[in-house]
Amino acid sequence: MAALRHVKALTFDVTGTLVAFRGRLGEHYLASAKRCGVRFRNENLVALENGFDRAYAETHEIYPCFGAGAVSTKDWWRRCIVRSFEIARDDEGHDTDTPALDASQQERVFQRIYALFGSHATYGVFPDVVPFLTWARRKGIVTGIISNADERYGDGILPMLDLSEHLDFNVFARDVNAMKPDPRIFDAAIEKANVARSALHGADASSPLAPEDVLHVGNSFSKDFVGAKDFGMRAVLLDRFGGSEGDDWRSRGAPVVRDLTEMLEHVASGTGHTAVS
């Protein structure tokens, strides 16, 4: 594998790559509902989390890409969150721990959860992120986001975390009506990277970036590694928690690093083994 030389742009997945999710989803949902006066006989976090997983997939099936062109992001999440509680209750059967929410409770619970998932209570920044992005900017490498999330990340969460000032562009699934590994979302990122290079560094518009000039960093083998590689980009996966998943990725041919500090050592030295030719 070639060293990471001649990288002109870096793109990143968000959650699990740059941004850390804090806490456990079931705990956040349960606590929010209890704050709204919902009484649980037992605190069945697994049921709520399974309910969320199914509601998320179901809502994407009905309204792909967070409802792009069909419903607002907020209405998309309203449906998903309310359905999470409904599915959890239905799956538990007659002897259920999850109460039915009336219309008033549904709206109060939704509003609390929606606000919570745009706050520091649920998101933080991994400590290696800002130093890495600072290094990239100093080297004239443009940086941006390619994410299967909705635009609220770009409008609220990244600014809240003080990450927007370190990034040059964002591409979110809802904005382009496509999700990784769809090549359209990577193509949109190339376009935005070219605009950023021209505006920030005076790059010649007649010599645009080619996919191989871009390195994508993420934490999903299919969405980030395969998606980027199929588009022609180089790609690296982050195994931040050192699980068996990283070994599986390596066995399937993906370059894997533990964190951005390790990747920076390879990029800066030009002698590492994290690049994909």
PDB file of C-alpha atoms in Angstrom:
ATOM      1  CA  MET A   1       0.000   0.000   0.000  1.00  0.00           C
ATOM      2  CA  ALA A   2       1.200   3.464  -0.845  1.00  0.00           C
ATOM      3  CA  ALA A   3       1.908   6.088   1.770  1.00  0.00           C
ATOM      4  CA  LEU A   4      -0.549   8.941   2.304  1.00  0.00           C
ATOM      5  CA  ARG A   5       1.186  11.404   0.020  1.00  0.00           C
ATOM      6  CA  HIS A   6      -0.539  13.957  -2.185  1.00  0.00           C
ATOM      7  CA  VAL A   7      -3.802  13.991  -0.250  1.00  0.00           C
ATOM      8  CA  LYS A   8      -5.552  17.238  -1.196  1.00  0.00           C
ATOM      9  CA  ALA A   9      -8.804  16.753   0.698  1.00  0.00           C
ATOM     10  CA  LEU A  10      -9.973  14.768   3.708  1.00  0.00           C
ATOM     11  CA  THR A  11     -13.562  13.754   4.320  1.00  0.00           C
ATOM     12  CA  PHE A  12     -14.982  12.278   7.499  1.00  0.00           C
ATOM     13  CA  ASP A  13     -17.948  10.415   8.817  1.00  0.00           C
ATOM     14  CA  VAL A  14     -19.332  12.113  11.939  1.00  0.00           C
ATOM     15  CA  THR A  15     -20.614   9.982  14.813  1.00  0.00           C
ATOM     16  CA  GLY A  16     -17.976   7.569  16.047  1.00  0.00           C
ATOM     17  CA  THR A  17     -15.328   9.253  13.885  1.00  0.00           C
ATOM     18  CA  LEU A  18     -15.199  12.908  14.920  1.00  0.00           C
ATOM     19  CA  VAL A  19     -18.075  13.074  17.374  1.00  0.00           C
ATOM     20  CA  ALA A  20     -18.577  10.774  20.364  1.00  0.00           C
ATOM     21  CA  PHE A  21     -22.076   9.728  21.403  1.00  0.00           C
ATOM     22  CA  ARG A  22     -22.508  10.128  25.148  1.00  0.00           C
ATOM     23  CA  GLY A  23     -24.550   7.770  27.248  1.00  0.00           C
ATOM     24  CA  ARG A  24     -26.951   5.096  26.102  1.00  0.00           C
ATOM     25  CA  LEU A  25     -29.868   5.782  23.811  1.00  0.00           C
ATOM     26  CA  GLY A  26     -32.328   3.796  25.915  1.00  0.00           C
ATOM     27  CA  GLU A  27     -31.354   5.721  29.041  1.00  0.00           C
ATOM     28  CA  HIS A  28     -31.849   9.062  27.276  1.00  0.00           C
ATOM     29  CA  TYR A  29     -35.274   8.030  25.971  1.00  0.00           C
ATOM     30  CA  LEU A  30     -36.372   6.611  29.307  1.00  0.00           C
ATOM     31  CA  ALA A  31     -35.208   9.635  31.323  1.00  0.00           C
ATOM     32  CA  SER A  32     -36.885  12.039  28.895  1.00  0.00           C
ATOM     33  CA  ALA A  33     -40.188  10.185  29.101  1.00  0.00           C
ATOM     34  CA  LYS A  34     -40.057  10.061  32.907  1.00  0.00           C
ATOM     35  CA  ARG A  35     -39.403  13.817  33.017  1.00  0.00           C
ATOM     36  CA  CYS A  36     -42.634  14.214  31.055  1.00  0.00           C
ATOM     37  CA  GLY A  37     -44.599  12.237  33.625  1.00  0.00           C
ATOM     38  CA  VAL A  38     -44.603   8.873  31.885  1.00  0.00           C
ATOM     39  CA  ARG A  39     -44.559   6.055  34.429  1.00  0.00           C
ATOM     40  CA  PHE A  40     -42.679   2.836  33.682  1.00  0.00           C
ATOM     41  CA  ARG A  41     -43.310  -0.302  35.701  1.00  0.00           C
ATOM     42  CA  ASN A  42     -39.781  -1.447  34.916  1.00  0.00           C
ATOM     43  CA  GLU A  43     -37.020   0.300  33.015  1.00  0.00           C
ATOM     44  CA  ASN A  44     -36.683  -1.871  29.936  1.00  0.00           C
ATOM     45  CA  LEU A  45     -33.853  -0.174  28.034  1.00  0.00           C
ATOM     46  CA  VAL A  46     -33.422  -3.045  25.588  1.00  0.00           C
ATOM     47  CA  ALA A  47     -37.047  -2.832  24.499  1.00  0.00           C
ATOM     48  CA  LEU A  48     -36.740   0.905  23.897  1.00  0.00           C
ATOM     49  CA  GLU A  49     -33.485   0.517  21.960  1.00  0.00           C
ATOM     50  CA  ASN A  50     -34.890  -2.295  19.837  1.00  0.00           C
ATOM     51  CA  GLY A  51     -37.967  -0.174  19.281  1.00  0.00           C
ATOM     52  CA  PHE A  52     -35.788   2.705  18.127  1.00  0.00           C
ATOM     53  CA  ASP A  53     -33.799   0.513  15.728  1.00  0.00           C
ATOM     54  CA  ARG A  54     -36.970  -0.723  14.076  1.00  0.00           C
ATOM     55  CA  ALA A  55     -38.648   2.688  14.055  1.00  0.00           C
ATOM     56  CA  TYR A  56     -35.541   4.260  12.499  1.00  0.00           C
ATOM     57  CA  ALA A  57     -35.440   1.672   9.701  1.00  0.00           C
ATOM     58  CA  GLU A  58     -39.197   1.890   9.198  1.00  0.00           C
ATOM     59  CA  THR A  59     -39.193   5.688   8.987  1.00  0.00           C
ATOM     60  CA  HIS A  60     -36.313   5.628   6.507  1.00  0.00           C
ATOM     61  CA  GLU A  61     -38.268   3.136   4.413  1.00  0.00           C
ATOM     62  CA  ILE A  62     -41.278   5.455   4.293  1.00  0.00           C
ATOM     63  CA  TYR A  63     -39.339   8.740   4.070  1.00  0.00           C
ATOM     64  CA  PRO A  64     -35.805   8.082   2.769  1.00  0.00           C
ATOM     65  CA  CYS A  65     -32.947  10.428   3.644  1.00  0.00           C
ATOM     66  CA  PHE A  66     -34.796  11.967   6.586  1.00  0.00           C
ATOM     67  CA  GLY A  67     -37.755  12.907   4.440  1.00  0.00           C
ATOM     68  CA  ALA A  68     -35.878  14.873   1.787  1.00  0.00           C
ATOM     69  CA  GLY A  69     -38.474  16.633  -0.364  1.00  0.00           C
ATOM     70  CA  ALA A  70     -41.358  15.074   1.568  1.00  0.00           C
ATOM     71  CA  VAL A  71     -41.406  16.050   5.263  1.00  0.00           C
ATOM     72  CA  SER A  72     -39.334  18.263   7.522  1.00  0.00           C
ATOM     73  CA  THR A  73     -36.463  16.790   9.490  1.00  0.00           C
ATOM     74  CA  LYS A  74     -38.308  17.550  12.712  1.00  0.00           C
ATOM     75  CA  ASP A  75     -41.451  15.764  11.561  1.00  0.00           C
ATOM     76  CA  TRP A  76     -39.308  12.797  10.457  1.00  0.00           C
ATOM     77  CA  TRP A  77     -37.847  12.530  13.945  1.00  0.00           C
ATOM     78  CA  ARG A  78     -41.271  13.048  15.551  1.00  0.00           C
ATOM     79  CA  ARG A  79     -42.562   9.966  13.766  1.00  0.00           C
ATOM     80  CA  CYS A  80     -39.433   7.933  14.548  1.00  0.00           C
ATOM     81  CA  ILE A  81     -39.395   8.774  18.248  1.00  0.00           C
ATOM     82  CA  VAL A  82     -43.102   8.180  18.825  1.00  0.00           C
ATOM     83  CA  ARG A  83     -42.923   4.881  16.920  1.00  0.00           C
ATOM     84  CA  SER A  84     -39.969   3.792  19.073  1.00  0.00           C
ATOM     85  CA  PHE A  85     -42.211   3.773  22.140  1.00  0.00           C
ATOM     86  CA  GLU A  86     -45.097   2.161  20.252  1.00  0.00           C
ATOM     87  CA  ILE A  87     -42.932  -0.669  18.923  1.00  0.00           C
ATOM     88  CA  ALA A  88     -41.318  -1.239  22.332  1.00  0.00           C
ATOM     89  CA  ARG A  89     -44.771  -1.594  23.898  1.00  0.00           C
ATOM     90  CA  ASP A  90     -46.124  -3.863  21.146  1.00  0.00           C
ATOM     91  CA  ASP A  91     -43.092  -6.159  21.287  1.00  0.00           C
ATOM     92  CA  GLU A  92     -43.414  -6.641  25.038  1.00  0.00           C
ATOM     93  CA  GLY A  93     -46.903  -8.072  24.621  1.00  0.00           C
ATOM     94  CA  HIS A  94     -49.654  -7.967  27.223  1.00  0.00           C
ATOM     95  CA  ASP A  95     -47.326  -7.871  30.247  1.00  0.00           C
ATOM     96  CA  THR A  96     -45.640  -4.693  29.060  1.00  0.00           C
ATOM     97  CA  ASP A  97     -43.237  -2.453  30.964  1.00  0.00           C
ATOM     98  CA  THR A  98     -43.650   0.399  28.457  1.00  0.00           C
ATOM     99  CA  PRO A  99     -46.821   2.460  28.887  1.00  0.00           C
ATOM    100  CA  ALA A 100     -48.914   3.784  26.011  1.00  0.00           C
ATOM    101  CA  LEU A 101     -48.366   7.499  25.452  1.00  0.00           C
ATOM    102  CA  ASP A 102     -51.385   9.714  24.868  1.00  0.00           C
ATOM    103  CA  ALA A 103     -51.184  12.499  22.270  1.00  0.00           C
ATOM    104  CA  SER A 104     -50.066  15.109  24.784  1.00  0.00           C
ATOM    105  CA  GLN A 105     -47.369  12.850  26.202  1.00  0.00           C
ATOM    106  CA  GLN A 106     -46.173  11.939  22.726  1.00  0.00           C
ATOM    107  CA  GLU A 107     -45.533  15.565  21.841  1.00  0.00           C
ATOM    108  CA  ARG A 108     -43.887  16.423  25.168  1.00  0.00           C
ATOM    109  CA  VAL A 109     -41.634  13.364  25.043  1.00  0.00           C
ATOM    110  CA  PHE A 110     -40.715  14.057  21.434  1.00  0.00           C
ATOM    111  CA  GLN A 111     -39.820  17.699  22.090  1.00  0.00           C
ATOM    112  CA  ARG A 112     -37.637  16.772  25.057  1.00  0.00           C
ATOM    113  CA  ILE A 113     -35.786  14.012  23.196  1.00  0.00           C
ATOM    114  CA  TYR A 114     -35.359  16.141  20.077  1.00  0.00           C
ATOM    115  CA  ALA A 115     -33.831  18.947  22.130  1.00  0.00           C
ATOM    116  CA  LEU A 116     -31.651  16.534  24.114  1.00  0.00           C
ATOM    117  CA  PHE A 117     -30.150  15.103  20.924  1.00  0.00           C
ATOM    118  CA  GLY A 118     -28.912  18.529  19.948  1.00  0.00           C
ATOM    119  CA  SER A 119     -27.037  19.158  23.175  1.00  0.00           C
ATOM    120  CA  HIS A 120     -23.776  18.469  24.970  1.00  0.00           C
ATOM    121  CA  ALA A 121     -25.607  15.813  27.005  1.00  0.00           C
ATOM    122  CA  THR A 122     -25.501  13.436  24.042  1.00  0.00           C
ATOM    123  CA  TYR A 123     -22.508  14.555  21.948  1.00  0.00           C
ATOM    124  CA  GLY A 124     -18.859  15.373  22.521  1.00  0.00           C
ATOM    125  CA  VAL A 125     -15.694  15.621  20.429  1.00  0.00           C
ATOM    126  CA  PHE A 126     -12.920  13.023  20.506  1.00  0.00           C
ATOM    127  CA  PRO A 127      -9.729  14.670  21.827  1.00  0.00           C
ATOM    128  CA  ASP A 128      -7.641  13.937  18.724  1.00  0.00           C
ATOM    129  CA  VAL A 129     -10.019  15.675  16.303  1.00  0.00           C
ATOM    130  CA  VAL A 130      -9.154  19.362  16.598  1.00  0.00           C
ATOM    131  CA  PRO A 131      -5.363  18.800  16.533  1.00  0.00           C
ATOM    132  CA  PHE A 132      -5.744  16.684  13.398  1.00  0.00           C
ATOM    133  CA  LEU A 133      -7.993  19.200  11.631  1.00  0.00           C
ATOM    134  CA  THR A 134      -5.633  22.022  12.635  1.00  0.00           C
ATOM    135  CA  TRP A 135      -2.729  20.126  11.093  1.00  0.00           C
ATOM    136  CA  ALA A 136      -4.688  19.557   7.873  1.00  0.00           C
ATOM    137  CA  ARG A 137      -5.562  23.238   7.528  1.00  0.00           C
ATOM    138  CA  ARG A 138      -1.953  24.234   8.121  1.00  0.00           C
ATOM    139  CA  LYS A 139      -0.955  21.894   5.290  1.00  0.00           C
ATOM    140  CA  GLY A 140      -3.553  23.363   2.930  1.00  0.00           C
ATOM    141  CA  ILE A 141      -5.702  20.213   2.930  1.00  0.00           C
ATOM    142  CA  VAL A 142      -9.416  20.976   2.819  1.00  0.00           C
ATOM    143  CA  THR A 143     -11.601  18.977   5.205  1.00  0.00           C
ATOM    144  CA  GLY A 144     -15.280  18.154   5.201  1.00  0.00           C
ATOM    145  CA  ILE A 145     -18.085  15.882   6.322  1.00  0.00           C
ATOM    146  CA  ILE A 146     -19.814  13.090   4.407  1.00  0.00           C
ATOM    147  CA  SER A 147     -22.567  11.873   6.690  1.00  0.00           C
ATOM    148  CA  ASN A 148     -25.727   9.783   6.565  1.00  0.00           C
ATOM    149  CA  ALA A 149     -27.252  12.245   9.010  1.00  0.00           C
ATOM    150  CA  ASP A 150     -29.675  15.116   8.567  1.00  0.00           C
ATOM    151  CA  GLU A 151     -28.715  18.763   8.262  1.00  0.00           C
ATOM    152  CA  ARG A 152     -29.206  19.449  11.978  1.00  0.00           C
ATOM    153  CA  TYR A 153     -25.645  18.239  12.490  1.00  0.00           C
ATOM    154  CA  GLY A 154     -24.355  21.054  10.306  1.00  0.00           C
ATOM    155  CA  ASP A 155     -26.826  23.665  11.519  1.00  0.00           C
ATOM    156  CA  GLY A 156     -26.595  23.004  15.237  1.00  0.00           C
ATOM    157  CA  ILE A 157     -24.510  20.133  16.560  1.00  0.00           C
ATOM    158  CA  LEU A 158     -21.164  20.841  14.885  1.00  0.00           C
ATOM    159  CA  PRO A 159     -21.337  24.576  15.755  1.00  0.00           C
ATOM    160  CA  MET A 160     -22.303  23.684  19.330  1.00  0.00           C
ATOM    161  CA  LEU A 161     -19.210  21.481  19.539  1.00  0.00           C
ATOM    162  CA  ASP A 162     -17.015  24.213  17.990  1.00  0.00           C
ATOM    163  CA  LEU A 163     -16.158  21.944  15.066  1.00  0.00           C
ATOM    164  CA  SER A 164     -17.641  24.016  12.234  1.00  0.00           C
ATOM    165  CA  GLU A 165     -14.743  26.461  12.334  1.00  0.00           C
ATOM    166  CA  HIS A 166     -12.311  23.596  11.732  1.00  0.00           C
ATOM    167  CA  LEU A 167     -14.175  22.142   8.724  1.00  0.00           C
ATOM    168  CA  ASP A 168     -14.471  23.571   5.216  1.00  0.00           C
ATOM    169  CA  PHE A 169     -17.631  21.866   3.927  1.00  0.00           C
ATOM    170  CA  ASN A 170     -20.431  19.473   4.876  1.00  0.00           C
ATOM    171  CA  VAL A 171     -22.478  16.988   2.866  1.00  0.00           C
ATOM    172  CA  PHE A 172     -25.450  15.406   4.632  1.00  0.00           C
ATOM    173  CA  ALA A 173     -27.739  12.714   3.274  1.00  0.00           C
ATOM    174  CA  ARG A 174     -30.876  14.849   3.384  1.00  0.00           C
ATOM    175  CA  ASP A 175     -29.174  17.640   1.428  1.00  0.00           C
ATOM    176  CA  VAL A 176     -28.386  15.426  -1.571  1.00  0.00           C
ATOM    177  CA  ASN A 177     -31.134  12.796  -1.195  1.00  0.00           C
ATOM    178  CA  ALA A 178     -28.523  10.025  -1.070  1.00  0.00           C
ATOM    179  CA  MET A 179     -26.788   8.034   1.647  1.00  0.00           C
ATOM    180  CA  LYS A 180     -23.426   6.304   1.774  1.00  0.00           C
ATOM    181  CA  PRO A 181     -22.448   4.093  -0.011  1.00  0.00           C
ATOM    182  CA  ASP A 182     -24.397   5.781  -2.844  1.00  0.00           C
ATOM    183  CA  PRO A 183     -21.810   7.421  -5.153  1.00  0.00           C
ATOM    184  CA  ARG A 184     -23.926  10.582  -5.386  1.00  0.00           C
ATOM    185  CA  ILE A 185     -23.041  11.649  -1.860  1.00  0.00           C
ATOM    186  CA  PHE A 186     -19.318  11.224  -2.553  1.00  0.00           C
ATOM    187  CA  ASP A 187     -19.674  13.127  -5.826  1.00  0.00           C
ATOM    188  CA  ALA A 188     -21.371  15.998  -3.976  1.00  0.00           C
ATOM    189  CA  ALA A 189     -18.446  16.055  -1.533  1.00  0.00           C
ATOM    190  CA  ILE A 190     -15.925  16.323  -4.374  1.00  0.00           C
ATOM    191  CA  GLU A 191     -17.838  19.298  -5.762  1.00  0.00           C
ATOM    192  CA  LYS A 192     -17.867  21.049  -2.388  1.00  0.00           C
ATOM    193  CA  ALA A 193     -14.190  20.249  -1.812  1.00  0.00           C
ATOM    194  CA  ASN A 194     -13.312  21.896  -5.114  1.00  0.00           C
ATOM    195  CA  VAL A 195     -15.245  25.026  -4.179  1.00  0.00           C
ATOM    196  CA  ALA A 196     -13.491  25.130  -0.797  1.00  0.00           C
ATOM    197  CA  ARG A 197     -10.024  24.697  -2.351  1.00  0.00           C
ATOM    198  CA  SER A 198     -10.679  27.522  -4.781  1.00  0.00           C
ATOM    199  CA  ALA A 199     -12.074  29.874  -2.140  1.00  0.00           C
ATOM    200  CA  LEU A 200      -9.570  29.123   0.605  1.00  0.00           C
ATOM    201  CA  HIS A 201      -6.379  28.350  -1.287  1.00  0.00           C
ATOM    202  CA  GLY A 202      -6.879  29.823  -4.756  1.00  0.00           C
ATOM    203  CA  ALA A 203      -6.833  26.395  -6.403  1.00  0.00           C
ATOM    204  CA  ASP A 204      -7.194  26.439 -10.178  1.00  0.00           C
ATOM    205  CA  ALA A 205     -10.785  25.574 -11.082  1.00  0.00           C
ATOM    206  CA  SER A 206      -9.545  24.085 -14.355  1.00  0.00           C
ATOM    207  CA  SER A 207      -7.701  21.383 -12.396  1.00  0.00           C
ATOM    208  CA  PRO A 208     -10.390  19.948 -10.103  1.00  0.00           C
ATOM    209  CA  LEU A 209      -9.854  17.214  -7.584  1.00  0.00           C
ATOM    210  CA  ALA A 210      -9.988  13.642  -8.773  1.00  0.00           C
ATOM    211  CA  PRO A 211     -11.448  11.046  -6.398  1.00  0.00           C
ATOM    212  CA  GLU A 212      -7.978   9.599  -5.754  1.00  0.00           C
ATOM    213  CA  ASP A 213      -6.902  12.992  -4.361  1.00  0.00           C
ATOM    214  CA  VAL A 214      -9.348  12.524  -1.472  1.00  0.00           C
ATOM    215  CA  LEU A 215      -8.992  10.365   1.623  1.00  0.00           C
ATOM    216  CA  HIS A 216     -12.196   9.388   3.400  1.00  0.00           C
ATOM    217  CA  VAL A 217     -12.140   8.423   7.086  1.00  0.00           C
ATOM    218  CA  GLY A 218     -14.988   6.578   8.764  1.00  0.00           C
ATOM    219  CA  ASN A 219     -16.075   3.627  10.861  1.00  0.00           C
ATOM    220  CA  SER A 220     -18.317   1.546   8.597  1.00  0.00           C
ATOM    221  CA  PHE A 221     -16.834  -1.053   6.273  1.00  0.00           C
ATOM    222  CA  SER A 222     -19.718  -0.943   3.770  1.00  0.00           C
ATOM    223  CA  LYS A 223     -20.667   2.729   3.945  1.00  0.00           C
ATOM    224  CA  ASP A 224     -17.294   4.392   4.427  1.00  0.00           C
ATOM    225  CA  PHE A 225     -14.646   2.013   3.099  1.00  0.00           C
ATOM    226  CA  VAL A 226     -16.457   0.263   0.267  1.00  0.00           C
ATOM    227  CA  GLY A 227     -18.484   3.338  -0.652  1.00  0.00           C
ATOM    228  CA  ALA A 228     -15.436   5.589  -0.892  1.00  0.00           C
ATOM    229  CA  LYS A 229     -13.291   2.983  -2.648  1.00  0.00           C
ATOM    230  CA  ASP A 230     -15.964   2.211  -5.239  1.00  0.00           C
ATOM    231  CA  PHE A 231     -16.138   5.932  -6.000  1.00  0.00           C
ATOM    232  CA  GLY A 232     -12.369   6.043  -6.475  1.00  0.00           C
ATOM    233  CA  MET A 233     -11.331   7.692  -3.220  1.00  0.00           C
ATOM    234  CA  ARG A 234      -8.808   6.365  -0.771  1.00  0.00           C
ATOM    235  CA  ALA A 235     -10.213   5.261   2.566  1.00  0.00           C
ATOM    236  CA  VAL A 236      -9.189   4.477   6.137  1.00  0.00           C
ATOM    237  CA  LEU A 237     -11.329   3.075   8.951  1.00  0.00           C
ATOM    238  CA  LEU A 238     -11.095   4.106  12.609  1.00  0.00           C
ATOM    239  CA  ASP A 239     -11.338   1.392  15.244  1.00  0.00           C
ATOM    240  CA  ARG A 240     -11.528   3.726  18.238  1.00  0.00           C
ATOM    241  CA  PHE A 241     -12.580   1.089  20.748  1.00  0.00           C
ATOM    242  CA  GLY A 242     -10.252  -1.720  19.711  1.00  0.00           C
ATOM    243  CA  GLY A 243     -12.941  -4.346  19.228  1.00  0.00           C
ATOM    244  CA  SER A 244     -13.035  -7.444  17.059  1.00  0.00           C
ATOM    245  CA  GLU A 245     -14.663  -5.359  14.345  1.00  0.00           C
ATOM    246  CA  GLY A 246     -11.296  -3.793  13.515  1.00  0.00           C
ATOM    247  CA  ASP A 247      -9.729  -7.222  13.024  1.00  0.00           C
ATOM    248  CA  ASP A 248     -12.565  -8.145  10.702  1.00  0.00           C
ATOM    249  CA  TRP A 249     -12.032  -4.976   8.661  1.00  0.00           C
ATOM    250  CA  ARG A 250      -8.328  -5.734   8.335  1.00  0.00           C
ATOM    251  CA  SER A 251      -9.039  -9.297   7.230  1.00  0.00           C
ATOM    252  CA  ARG A 252     -11.260  -7.892   4.495  1.00  0.00           C
ATOM    253  CA  GLY A 253      -8.539  -5.598   3.193  1.00  0.00           C
ATOM    254  CA  ALA A 254      -9.289  -2.288   4.865  1.00  0.00           C
ATOM    255  CA  PRO A 255      -6.529  -0.158   6.383  1.00  0.00           C
ATOM    256  CA  VAL A 256      -7.398   0.466  10.028  1.00  0.00           C
ATOM    257  CA  VAL A 257      -6.024   2.890  12.627  1.00  0.00           C
ATOM    258  CA  ARG A 258      -6.936   3.293  16.280  1.00  0.00           C
ATOM    259  CA  ASP A 259      -7.352   7.080  16.174  1.00  0.00           C
ATOM    260  CA  LEU A 260      -6.490  10.240  14.250  1.00  0.00           C
ATOM    261  CA  THR A 261      -3.244  10.654  16.166  1.00  0.00           C
ATOM    262  CA  GLU A 262      -2.012   7.375  14.743  1.00  0.00           C
ATOM    263  CA  MET A 263      -3.172   8.389  11.292  1.00  0.00           C
ATOM    264  CA  LEU A 264      -1.451  11.768  11.599  1.00  0.00           C
ATOM    265  CA  GLU A 265       1.848  10.050  12.333  1.00  0.00           C
ATOM    266  CA  HIS A 266       1.526   8.126   9.071  1.00  0.00           C
ATOM    267  CA  VAL A 267       0.348  11.121   7.031  1.00  0.00           C
ATOM    268  CA  ALA A 268       2.990  13.478   8.374  1.00  0.00           C
ATOM    269  CA  SER A 269       5.852  11.061   7.922  1.00  0.00           C
ATOM    270  CA  GLY A 270       4.717   9.861   4.509  1.00  0.00           C
ATOM    271  CA  THR A 271       6.051   6.432   5.404  1.00  0.00           C
ATOM    272  CA  GLY A 272       3.109   4.733   7.068  1.00  0.00           C
ATOM    273  CA  HIS A 273       0.852   1.999   5.849  1.00  0.00           C
ATOM    274  CA  THR A 274      -2.596   3.528   6.279  1.00  0.00           C
ATOM    275  CA  ALA A 275      -3.206   4.602   2.701  1.00  0.00           C
ATOM    276  CA  VAL A 276      -5.039   2.705   0.035  1.00  0.00           C
ATOM    277  CA  SER A 277      -3.539   2.910  -3.435  1.00  0.00           C
TER     278      SER A 277
END
